[in-house]
Coordinates of C-alpha atoms and ligand atoms in Angstrom, one line a residue:
X1 CA 0.0 0.0 0.0
X2 CA 1.5 3.4 -1.0
X3 CA 2.1 5.9 1.7
X4 CA 1.2 8.9 -0.4
X5 CA -0.7 9.5 -3.6
X6 CA -1.3 12.2 -6.1
X7 CA -2.1 12.6 -9.8
X8 CA 1.4 13.6 -11.0
X9 CA 4.7 13.0 -9.4
X10 CA 7.6 15.1 -10.8
X11 CA 11.1 13.9 -10.1
X12 CA 13.5 16.8 -9.7
X13 CA 13.1 20.4 -8.6
X14 CA 15.0 22.4 -11.3
X15 CA 13.7 24.5 -14.1
X16 CA 12.3 21.6 -16.2
X17 CA 10.7 20.0 -13.2
X18 CA 8.9 23.1 -11.8
X19 CA 7.8 24.1 -15.3
X20 CA 6.2 20.6 -15.5
X21 CA 4.7 20.8 -12.1
X22 CA 3.2 24.2 -12.7
X23 CA 1.7 23.1 -16.1
X24 CA 0.3 19.9 -14.5
X25 CA -1.3 22.1 -11.8
X26 CA -2.8 24.3 -14.6
X27 CA -4.3 21.1 -15.9
X28 CA -6.0 20.4 -12.6
X29 CA -3.6 17.7 -11.3
X30 CA -2.6 17.3 -7.7
X31 CA 1.2 17.4 -7.9
X32 CA 4.1 16.2 -5.7
X33 CA 7.7 17.2 -6.5
X34 CA 10.5 15.0 -5.3
X35 CA 13.9 16.7 -4.8
X36 CA 16.9 14.6 -4.0
X37 CA 18.9 17.6 -2.6
X38 CA 18.3 19.2 0.8
X39 CA 16.4 22.5 0.5
X40 CA 19.6 24.6 0.6
X41 CA 21.1 22.8 -2.4
X42 CA 17.8 22.4 -4.3
X43 CA 17.1 23.4 -7.8
X44 CA 19.8 21.4 -9.6
X45 CA 22.0 23.0 -12.3
X46 CA 19.2 25.5 -12.9
X47 CA 20.3 27.3 -9.7
X48 CA 23.9 27.4 -10.8
X49 CA 23.1 29.3 -14.0
X50 CA 23.3 32.9 -14.8
X51 CA 19.7 32.6 -15.9
X52 CA 20.5 33.4 -19.6
X53 CA 17.7 32.1 -21.7
X54 CA 17.5 31.9 -25.5
X55 CA 14.2 33.0 -27.0
X56 CA 12.9 34.2 -30.4
X57 CA 12.1 37.9 -30.4
X58 CA 11.3 40.1 -33.3
X59 CA 12.3 43.4 -31.7
X60 CA 11.8 45.4 -28.6
X61 CA 8.0 44.9 -28.7
X62 CA 8.5 41.2 -28.0
X63 CA 11.0 41.9 -25.3
X64 CA 8.4 44.2 -23.7
X65 CA 6.1 41.3 -23.3
X66 CA 8.7 39.8 -21.0
X67 CA 10.1 43.0 -19.6
X68 CA 7.2 45.5 -19.5
X69 CA 9.2 47.9 -17.3
X70 CA 11.8 48.8 -20.0
X71 CA 11.9 52.5 -20.0
X72 CA 11.8 54.7 -23.2
X73 CA 15.2 56.1 -22.3
X74 CA 16.7 52.6 -21.9
X75 CA 15.2 51.6 -25.3
X76 CA 16.5 54.7 -26.9
X77 CA 20.2 54.0 -25.9
X78 CA 20.1 50.3 -26.7
X79 CA 20.2 48.3 -29.8
X80 CA 18.5 45.1 -28.8
X81 CA 18.5 43.7 -32.4
X82 CA 16.3 40.7 -33.1
X83 CA 16.5 36.9 -32.8
X84 CA 14.2 35.5 -35.3
X85 CA 12.8 32.0 -35.5
X86 CA 15.0 31.5 -38.6
X87 CA 18.1 32.4 -36.7
X88 CA 17.2 30.0 -33.8
X89 CA 16.6 27.2 -36.4
X90 CA 19.9 28.0 -38.1
X91 CA 21.9 28.0 -34.9
X92 CA 20.4 24.7 -33.7
X93 CA 21.1 23.0 -37.0
X94 CA 24.6 24.5 -37.5
X95 CA 26.0 23.8 -34.0
X96 CA 24.6 20.3 -33.8
X97 CA 25.9 19.5 -37.2
X98 CA 22.3 19.0 -38.5
X99 CA 21.7 16.1 -36.1
X100 CA 19.1 17.7 -33.8
X101 CA 15.7 16.1 -33.9
X102 CA 13.6 18.5 -36.1
X103 CA 10.3 17.9 -34.3
X104 CA 12.0 18.8 -31.0
X105 CA 13.8 21.8 -32.5
X106 CA 10.5 23.1 -33.9
X107 CA 8.8 23.0 -30.4
X108 CA 11.8 24.6 -28.8
X109 CA 11.9 27.4 -31.3
X110 CA 8.1 28.1 -31.9
X111 CA 7.2 27.8 -28.2
X112 CA 10.2 29.8 -26.8
X113 CA 8.7 33.3 -26.4
X114 CA 5.2 32.0 -25.5
X115 CA 6.6 29.8 -22.8
X116 CA 8.6 32.6 -21.2
X117 CA 5.4 34.8 -21.2
X118 CA 3.7 31.9 -19.4
X119 CA 6.5 31.8 -16.9
X120 CA 6.2 35.5 -16.3
X121 CA 2.6 34.9 -15.6
X122 CA 3.8 32.4 -12.9
X123 CA 5.9 35.1 -11.2
X124 CA 9.3 34.7 -12.9
X125 CA 10.9 38.0 -13.8
X126 CA 13.2 38.7 -16.8
X127 CA 15.8 41.4 -17.6
X128 CA 18.0 42.3 -20.6
X129 CA 21.3 40.6 -20.2
X130 CA 23.3 43.8 -20.3
X131 CA 26.3 42.5 -18.3
X132 CA 27.3 39.6 -20.4
X133 CA 25.6 39.9 -23.8
X134 CA 26.1 43.5 -24.8
X135 CA 28.9 45.9 -25.5
X136 CA 29.0 49.7 -25.7
X137 CA 29.5 50.9 -29.3
X138 CA 29.6 54.7 -29.6
X139 CA 26.8 56.0 -27.5
X140 CA 24.6 52.7 -27.9
X141 CA 24.7 49.5 -26.0
X142 CA 24.5 46.8 -28.6
X143 CA 23.5 43.1 -28.0
X144 CA 25.2 40.3 -29.9
X145 CA 24.9 36.5 -30.2
X146 CA 21.1 36.1 -30.0
X147 CA 21.0 35.8 -26.3
X148 CA 19.3 38.9 -24.9
X149 CA 17.1 37.8 -22.0
X150 CA 18.1 36.6 -18.5
X151 CA 16.0 35.6 -15.4
X152 CA 16.1 38.3 -12.7
X153 CA 18.5 37.2 -10.0
X154 CA 20.1 34.7 -12.3
X155 CA 19.7 31.0 -11.6
X156 CA 19.1 31.5 -7.9
X157 CA 16.4 34.1 -8.7
X158 CA 14.8 31.8 -11.2
X159 CA 14.7 28.8 -8.9
X160 CA 13.4 30.9 -6.0
X161 CA 10.6 32.3 -8.2
X162 CA 9.7 28.8 -9.5
X163 CA 9.6 27.2 -6.0
X164 CA 7.5 30.1 -4.7
X165 CA 5.1 29.7 -7.7
X166 CA 4.9 26.0 -6.8
X167 CA 4.1 26.8 -3.2
X168 CA 1.4 29.4 -4.2
X169 CA -0.1 26.9 -6.5
X170 CA -0.4 24.2 -3.8
X171 CA 2.5 22.0 -5.2
X172 CA 4.2 20.0 -2.4
X173 CA 8.1 19.8 -2.8
X174 CA 9.6 17.0 -0.7
X175 CA 13.3 17.9 -0.2
X176 CA 15.9 15.3 0.6
X177 CA 13.8 12.7 -1.2
X178 CA 15.4 10.6 -3.8
X179 CA 13.4 8.7 -6.4
X180 CA 14.9 5.2 -6.7
X181 CA 12.6 3.4 -9.2
X182 CA 9.3 3.5 -11.0
X183 CA 6.3 1.6 -9.8
X184 CA 5.0 -0.4 -12.8
X185 CA 1.9 -2.4 -13.4
X186 CA 2.7 -4.4 -16.5
X187 CA 3.7 -1.4 -18.7
X188 CA 1.6 1.3 -17.0
X189 CA 3.6 3.6 -14.6
X190 CA 1.8 3.8 -11.2
X191 CA 4.2 6.0 -9.2
X192 CA 7.7 6.0 -7.8
X193 CA 9.6 4.3 -5.0
X194 CA 11.6 6.9 -3.1
X195 CA 13.9 7.3 -0.1
X196 CA 14.1 10.0 2.4
X197 CA 16.9 9.5 4.9
X198 CA 16.8 5.9 6.0
X199 CA 13.2 5.4 5.1
X200 CA 11.9 4.2 1.7
X201 CA 8.3 4.3 0.6
X202 CA 6.0 4.3 -2.4
X203 CA 4.1 7.3 -3.9
X204 CA 1.2 6.3 -6.1
X205 CA 0.6 8.5 -9.0
X206 CA -1.4 8.4 -12.3
X207 CA 1.6 9.8 -14.1
X208 CA 5.2 10.5 -13.5
X209 CA 7.4 13.3 -15.1
X210 CA 11.1 12.6 -14.9
X211 CA 13.1 15.9 -14.8
X212 CA 16.1 14.8 -12.7
X213 CA 18.9 16.0 -14.9
X214 CA 21.7 14.2 -16.8
X215 CA 24.6 12.0 -15.6
X216 CA 27.3 14.6 -15.4
X217 CA 27.8 14.2 -11.7
X218 CA 28.4 10.4 -12.1
X219 CA 32.1 9.9 -12.8
X220 CA 31.7 6.2 -13.6
X221 CA 29.0 6.9 -16.2
X222 CA 31.0 9.8 -17.6
X223 CA 33.9 7.5 -18.2
X224 CA 31.6 4.7 -19.5
X225 CA 29.7 6.9 -22.0
X226 CA 31.8 10.0 -22.7
X227 CA 35.1 8.2 -22.7
X228 CA 38.4 7.9 -21.0
X229 CA 39.6 11.1 -19.3
X230 CA 36.1 12.4 -18.5
X231 CA 36.5 11.1 -14.9
X232 CA 39.0 13.9 -14.6
X233 CA 36.6 16.7 -15.5
X234 CA 35.3 18.9 -12.8
X235 CA 31.5 19.2 -12.4
X236 CA 30.2 22.8 -12.8
X237 CA 26.9 22.3 -11.1
X238 CA 25.0 20.0 -8.7
X239 CA 26.4 16.8 -7.3
X240 CA 22.9 15.3 -7.4
X241 CA 22.5 14.7 -11.2
X242 CA 23.9 11.2 -11.4
X243 CA 21.6 9.8 -14.1
X244 CA 18.9 8.4 -11.7
X245 CA 16.0 9.4 -13.9
X246 CA 17.6 8.0 -17.1
X247 CA 18.4 4.7 -15.3
X248 CA 14.9 4.4 -13.9
X249 CA 13.3 4.9 -17.4
X250 CA 15.8 2.5 -19.1
X251 CA 14.9 -0.2 -16.5
X252 CA 11.2 0.4 -17.5
X253 CA 12.1 -0.3 -21.2
X254 CA 12.8 3.3 -22.4
X255 CA 14.9 3.9 -25.5
X256 CA 18.2 5.5 -25.1
X257 CA 18.5 8.5 -27.5
X258 CA 20.7 11.3 -28.6
X259 CA 24.4 12.0 -28.3
X260 CA 25.4 9.6 -25.4
X261 CA 29.1 10.3 -25.9
X262 CA 28.5 14.1 -26.1
X263 CA 28.3 16.8 -23.5
X264 CA 28.4 20.5 -22.7
X265 CA 31.8 21.3 -21.2
X266 CA 33.6 24.6 -20.8
X267 CA 36.9 26.2 -19.7
X268 CA 36.6 26.2 -15.9
X269 CA 39.2 27.3 -13.3
X270 CA 41.9 24.7 -12.8
X271 CA 41.6 24.8 -9.1
X272 CA 37.7 24.8 -8.9
X273 CA 36.3 22.2 -6.5
X274 CA 35.1 18.8 -7.7
X275 CA 31.5 19.9 -7.9
X276 CA 29.9 23.4 -8.2
X277 CA 29.8 25.8 -5.3
X278 CA 26.7 27.7 -5.0
X279 CA 28.5 30.7 -3.4
X280 CA 30.5 31.1 -6.7
X281 CA 27.8 29.9 -9.1
X282 CA 29.1 30.0 -12.7
X283 CA 32.1 32.2 -11.7
X284 CA 34.7 29.6 -12.2
X285 CA 34.0 29.6 -16.0
X286 CA 36.3 31.7 -18.2
X287 CA 34.5 32.7 -21.4
X288 CA 36.4 35.7 -22.7
X289 CA 38.9 33.6 -24.7
X290 CA 37.8 35.1 -28.1
X291 CA 39.7 38.3 -27.0
X292 CA 43.0 36.5 -26.2
X293 CA 44.7 33.2 -27.0
X294 CA 44.9 29.9 -25.2
X295 CA 48.2 27.9 -24.8
X296 CA 48.8 24.5 -23.4
X297 CA 51.6 22.9 -21.4
X298 CA 53.7 22.8 -24.6
X299 CA 53.3 26.5 -24.9
X300 CA 51.2 26.0 -28.1
X301 CA 47.9 27.3 -29.3
X302 CA 45.5 24.4 -30.1
X303 CA 42.2 25.9 -31.1
X304 CA 40.7 28.9 -33.1
X305 CA 39.7 31.1 -30.1
X306 CA 37.8 33.4 -32.5
X307 CA 36.0 30.8 -34.6
X308 CA 32.6 32.3 -33.7
X309 CA 30.9 34.3 -30.9
X310 CA 31.7 32.6 -27.6
X311 CA 27.9 31.6 -27.3
X312 CA 28.6 29.1 -30.2
X313 CA 32.0 27.8 -29.2
X314 CA 32.2 27.7 -25.3
X315 CA 30.2 24.5 -24.8
X316 CA 32.5 22.5 -27.1
X317 CA 35.9 23.9 -26.1
X318 CA 35.9 22.3 -22.6
X319 CA 36.4 19.0 -24.4
X320 CA 39.3 20.5 -26.3
X321 CA 41.0 21.7 -23.1
X322 CA 40.4 18.2 -21.5
X323 CA 42.4 16.7 -24.5
X324 CA 45.5 18.9 -23.7
X325 CA 48.5 17.5 -21.8
X326 CA 47.7 17.5 -18.1
X327 CA 44.1 18.7 -19.0
X328 CA 44.8 22.4 -18.7
X329 CA 45.6 25.6 -20.6
X330 CA 46.3 29.2 -19.9
X331 CA 44.2 32.1 -21.4
X332 CA 46.4 35.0 -22.3
X333 CA 45.2 38.7 -22.5
X334 CA 46.9 42.1 -22.8
X335 CA 46.0 45.4 -21.4
X336 CA 43.9 46.5 -24.4
X337 CA 41.2 44.0 -23.8
X338 CA 41.1 43.6 -20.0
X339 CA 38.1 45.9 -19.9
X340 CA 36.2 43.4 -22.1
X341 CA 36.7 40.5 -19.8
X342 CA 33.5 39.1 -18.2
X343 CA 32.7 39.6 -14.5
X344 CA 33.9 36.0 -13.8
X345 CA 37.5 37.1 -14.3
X346 CA 37.3 39.3 -11.3
X347 CA 36.2 36.7 -8.6
X348 CA 38.4 36.1 -5.7
X349 CA 38.7 32.3 -6.3
X350 CA 40.7 32.6 -9.5
X351 CA 44.0 31.0 -10.8
X352 CA 45.7 34.0 -12.4
X353 CA 49.1 35.3 -13.3
X354 CA 50.0 39.0 -14.1
X355 CA 53.1 40.6 -15.5
X356 CA 54.4 43.7 -17.1
X357 CA 56.3 41.9 -19.8
X358 CA 55.6 38.8 -21.9
X359 CA 58.9 37.3 -20.7
X360 CA 58.0 37.8 -17.1
X361 CA 54.5 36.3 -17.8
X362 CA 56.1 33.2 -19.4
X363 CA 58.0 32.5 -16.2
X364 CA 54.8 32.7 -14.3
X365 CA 52.8 30.2 -16.4
X366 CA 52.9 27.2 -14.2
X367 CA 53.3 23.9 -16.1
X368 CA 54.1 25.6 -19.4
X369 CA 57.2 25.4 -21.6
X370 CA 58.2 29.1 -21.4
X371 CA 60.5 29.2 -24.4
X372 CA 58.0 27.6 -26.6
X373 CA 55.3 30.0 -25.3
X374 CA 57.5 33.0 -26.3
X375 CA 57.9 31.5 -29.8
X376 CA 54.1 31.1 -30.0
X377 CA 53.5 34.7 -28.9
X378 CA 55.9 36.1 -31.6
X379 CA 54.5 34.0 -34.3
X380 CA 50.9 35.0 -33.3
X381 CA 51.7 38.7 -33.1
X382 CA 53.4 38.6 -36.6
X383 CA 50.3 36.9 -38.0
X384 CA 47.6 39.4 -36.9
X385 CA 45.9 41.4 -39.7
X386 CA 46.1 44.8 -38.1
X387 CA 44.5 46.5 -41.1
X388 CA 41.0 45.0 -40.3
X389 CA 39.2 46.9 -37.5
X390 CA 38.4 45.2 -34.2
X391 CA 34.7 45.1 -33.2
X392 CA 33.5 42.7 -30.4
X393 CA 29.8 43.0 -31.3
X394 CA 30.2 41.4 -34.8
X395 CA 32.3 38.6 -36.3
X396 CA 34.8 41.2 -37.4
X397 CA 37.0 39.0 -39.6
X398 CA 40.1 40.4 -38.0
X399 CA 42.1 37.2 -38.4
X400 CA 45.6 35.8 -38.4
X401 CA 47.5 34.8 -41.6
X402 CA 49.6 31.7 -42.1
X403 CA 49.3 30.0 -38.7
X404 CA 48.6 26.3 -38.5
X405 CA 46.0 27.1 -35.9
X406 CA 44.3 30.2 -37.1
X407 CA 42.3 32.8 -35.2
X408 CA 39.4 33.9 -37.3
X409 CA 38.0 37.0 -35.6
X410 CA 39.0 39.5 -32.9
X411 CA 42.7 38.8 -33.3
X412 CA 44.6 41.6 -31.6
X413 CA 48.3 42.0 -30.9
X414 CA 49.1 40.9 -27.5
X415 CA 51.7 43.6 -26.8
X416 CA 50.4 46.1 -24.2
X417 CA 51.0 45.6 -20.5
X418 CA 49.8 44.6 -18.1
X419 CA 49.5 41.0 -19.3
X420 CA 47.1 38.7 -17.6
X421 CA 46.8 34.9 -17.8
X422 CA 44.1 32.6 -16.4
X423 CA 44.6 28.8 -15.9
X424 CA 41.6 26.6 -16.8
X425 CA 40.7 23.0 -17.0
X426 CA 37.5 21.3 -18.3
X427 CA 34.2 21.7 -16.4
X428 CA 31.3 19.6 -17.5
X429 CA 27.9 21.2 -17.5
X430 CA 25.5 18.5 -18.6
X431 CA 25.3 15.4 -20.8
X432 CA 23.6 15.3 -24.1
X433 CA 22.4 11.7 -24.3
X434 CA 19.2 10.5 -22.5
X435 CA 15.6 9.4 -23.2
X436 CA 13.6 9.6 -26.3
X437 CA 10.4 11.6 -26.0
X438 CA 7.7 12.5 -28.6
X439 CA 6.1 15.8 -29.2
X440 CA 3.9 15.3 -26.1
X441 CA 6.9 14.6 -24.0
X442 CA 5.8 11.0 -23.6
X443 CA 8.8 8.7 -23.0
X444 CA 9.2 6.2 -25.9
X445 CA 10.2 2.6 -25.3
X446 CA 12.6 0.4 -27.3
X447 CA 9.7 -0.7 -29.5
X448 CA 8.9 2.9 -30.4
X449 CA 5.7 3.1 -28.3
X450 CA 5.0 5.6 -25.5
X451 CA 5.3 4.1 -22.0
X452 CA 1.9 4.8 -20.5
X453 CA 2.1 7.3 -17.7
X454 CA 5.7 8.3 -18.2
X455 CA 6.9 11.8 -19.3
X456 CA 10.3 13.4 -19.4
X457 CA 11.9 17.0 -19.8
X458 CA 15.1 18.8 -19.4
X459 CA 18.7 17.6 -19.4
X460 CA 17.8 13.9 -19.3
X461 CA 16.1 14.1 -22.7
X462 CA 18.3 13.2 -25.7
X463 CA 18.0 14.3 -29.3
X464 CA 18.4 18.1 -29.1
X465 CA 22.1 18.7 -28.6
X466 CA 24.9 17.0 -30.5
X467 CA 28.6 18.1 -30.4
X468 CA 27.7 21.6 -29.3
X469 CA 25.0 23.9 -28.0
X470 CA 23.9 27.5 -28.4
X471 CA 24.2 29.3 -25.0
X472 CA 21.0 29.8 -23.1
X473 CA 19.2 26.8 -24.7
X474 CA 19.3 24.5 -21.7
X475 CA 16.8 26.6 -19.7
X476 CA 14.7 27.3 -22.7
X477 CA 14.3 23.6 -23.6
X478 CA 13.7 22.7 -19.9
X479 CA 10.9 25.3 -19.8
X480 CA 9.3 24.4 -23.2
X481 CA 9.5 20.6 -22.7
X482 CA 8.7 20.8 -19.0
X483 CA 5.6 22.7 -19.7
X484 CA 4.6 20.2 -22.4
X485 CA 5.4 17.2 -20.1
X486 CA 3.3 18.7 -17.3
X487 CA 0.3 19.4 -19.5
X488 CA 0.5 15.9 -21.0
X489 CA 0.9 14.2 -17.6
X490 CA -2.2 16.1 -16.2
X491 CA -4.2 15.0 -19.3
X492 CA -3.1 11.4 -18.9
X493 CA -4.0 11.5 -15.2
X494 CA -7.6 12.4 -16.1
X495 CA -8.1 9.3 -18.4
X496 CA -6.3 7.0 -16.0
X497 CA -8.4 4.0 -14.8
Ligands
FAD501 C1 27.4 26.6 -14.0 C2 26.3 26.5 -14.9 C3 25.9 27.6 -15.7 C4 24.9 27.4 -16.6 N1 24.3 28.5 -17.2 C5 23.3 28.4 -18.0 C6 22.7 29.5 -18.5 O1 23.0 30.7 -18.2 N2 21.6 29.4 -19.4 C7 21.1 28.1 -19.7 O2 20.2 28.0 -20.5 N3 21.7 27.0 -19.2 C8 22.7 27.1 -18.4 N4 23.3 26.0 -17.8 C9 22.7 24.7 -18.2 C10 21.4 24.5 -17.3 O3 21.7 24.6 -16.0 C11 20.7 23.3 -17.6 O4 20.5 23.0 -19.0 C12 19.3 23.3 -17.0 O5 19.3 23.9 -15.8 C13 18.8 21.9 -16.8 O6 17.5 22.0 -16.1 P1 16.9 20.6 -15.6 O7 15.7 21.0 -14.8 O8 16.7 19.6 -16.7 O9 18.0 20.0 -14.5 P2 18.4 20.5 -13.1 O10 18.2 22.0 -12.9 O11 19.8 20.1 -12.9 O12 17.5 19.8 -12.1 C14 17.6 18.4 -11.9 C15 16.9 18.1 -10.5 O13 16.8 16.7 -10.3 C16 17.2 16.5 -9.0 N5 17.4 15.0 -8.9 C17 18.5 14.3 -9.4 N6 18.2 13.0 -9.2 C18 17.1 12.8 -8.4 C19 16.4 11.8 -7.8 N7 16.7 10.5 -8.0 N8 15.2 12.0 -7.2 C20 14.8 13.3 -7.1 N9 15.4 14.4 -7.6 C21 16.6 14.2 -8.2 C22 18.3 17.4 -8.7 O14 18.6 17.5 -7.3 C23 17.7 18.7 -9.4 O15 16.9 19.3 -8.5 C24 24.3 26.1 -16.8 C25 24.7 25.0 -16.1 C26 25.7 25.2 -15.2 C27 26.1 24.0 -14.3

């Protein structure tokens, strides 16, 4: 006999889970949310984010639907640009090397703005991402890279707003409660078996939404699926996403789907802790490499730092750093661009070297062949096309000539003191492989049929991201597919017998 019952159980308490819970509640369901983490660490990776969220908008009128308090003066001095549905489709296709599931991409793109408007109606507040996605050009602030909106208060603000909305809507969140397995009656899902402390118990439900994240915090699965070396990556976010929801669904016959050997991984401070630290949030990341160069232990460059806007390269460059000798590199900048470095370069917990000459800097780069580094610097500086103007708000084409590893945009001479260097390793954000869902977020089994009563959303769903990822899409996909999963789960609960 189950100790508790409801219409819909949601596993997880991040952005996808709460979007599902709120949508299920809209559909009239009684909802219980299970959160493995204690309350102080709740909210999964969603809490660790800056809250940047990628949505279609066709101009400032669309932004005003999300941010009605934009002032006339603010609008006059800002070029917000647009991010059209065509651009979002193009970005998803291009960065995933045309592998992303088209039905899923269509839902993501077409429902993006509408879903954010719905979340605003639930009490989530949004702002223009002035700090990280805009530069001053003349007397205007100009947005770049298609990522213009962020949740007020970043990830912590988003999760606080979602949990508060849950509470207002009568959704119970059980903290410190880990879902262990699905309750099954033949193929029909009837609830979950869970553990709270030393006590385990059943919760009967008419449908279950799995939204418990990927397997990035599970070093054994990382090594098994992503490959050798991934056990050495640092985890950027929560320690609780160990693949439980994926395992539970696979045990119930679900089909594995998507890029199981792929993940989102970035340049992350070499001395950051094993898992994310909520006091630092995403501050260990170091995303301003397009304005400098990166060198490995051999003192060599190994990747085109200016291949594209950082929004379209950062998620795949963590893997490239992991592949370097001793899994680290140094990012090098000169005095000309220090004002362009993102806020995360100014945190206290940073691995940094500073010098007045390149020679002095070379001696300070721990673990690097200094003589080779100086040769790399001279070759790089000789190759910069100084005749092309530098502009950080566009792909300016200011490139290098004749290097075996080119730099395609934003190539400046590195010649003006002070010189600064930041040591980074690889930080994994989330895994790309997971479960297969259909357009109603029903979990599909290995026969290609929906598993009755089982729905999924967020990081644990496969099929959207391959090789790479456009910044701000994780939160957007969690919200879009969470909302769909919750709506479908509530509908399924009504027809349950
Ligand atoms: C440092 C960092 C910065 C990021 N910045 C951004 C950004 O600015 N914009 C963006 O779009 N994306 C960003 N991302 C990615 C983004 O965090 C994820 O794509 C998104 O938050 C995933 O949401 P989710 O709800 O699927 O998972 P999560 O938010 O991770 O939620 C999973 C939940 O499941 C719970 N859980 C796990 N196992 C169980 C279990 N067995 N039982 C019960 N509960 C369980 C976890 O505790 C957690 O509450 C960032 C990620 C990190 C780590």
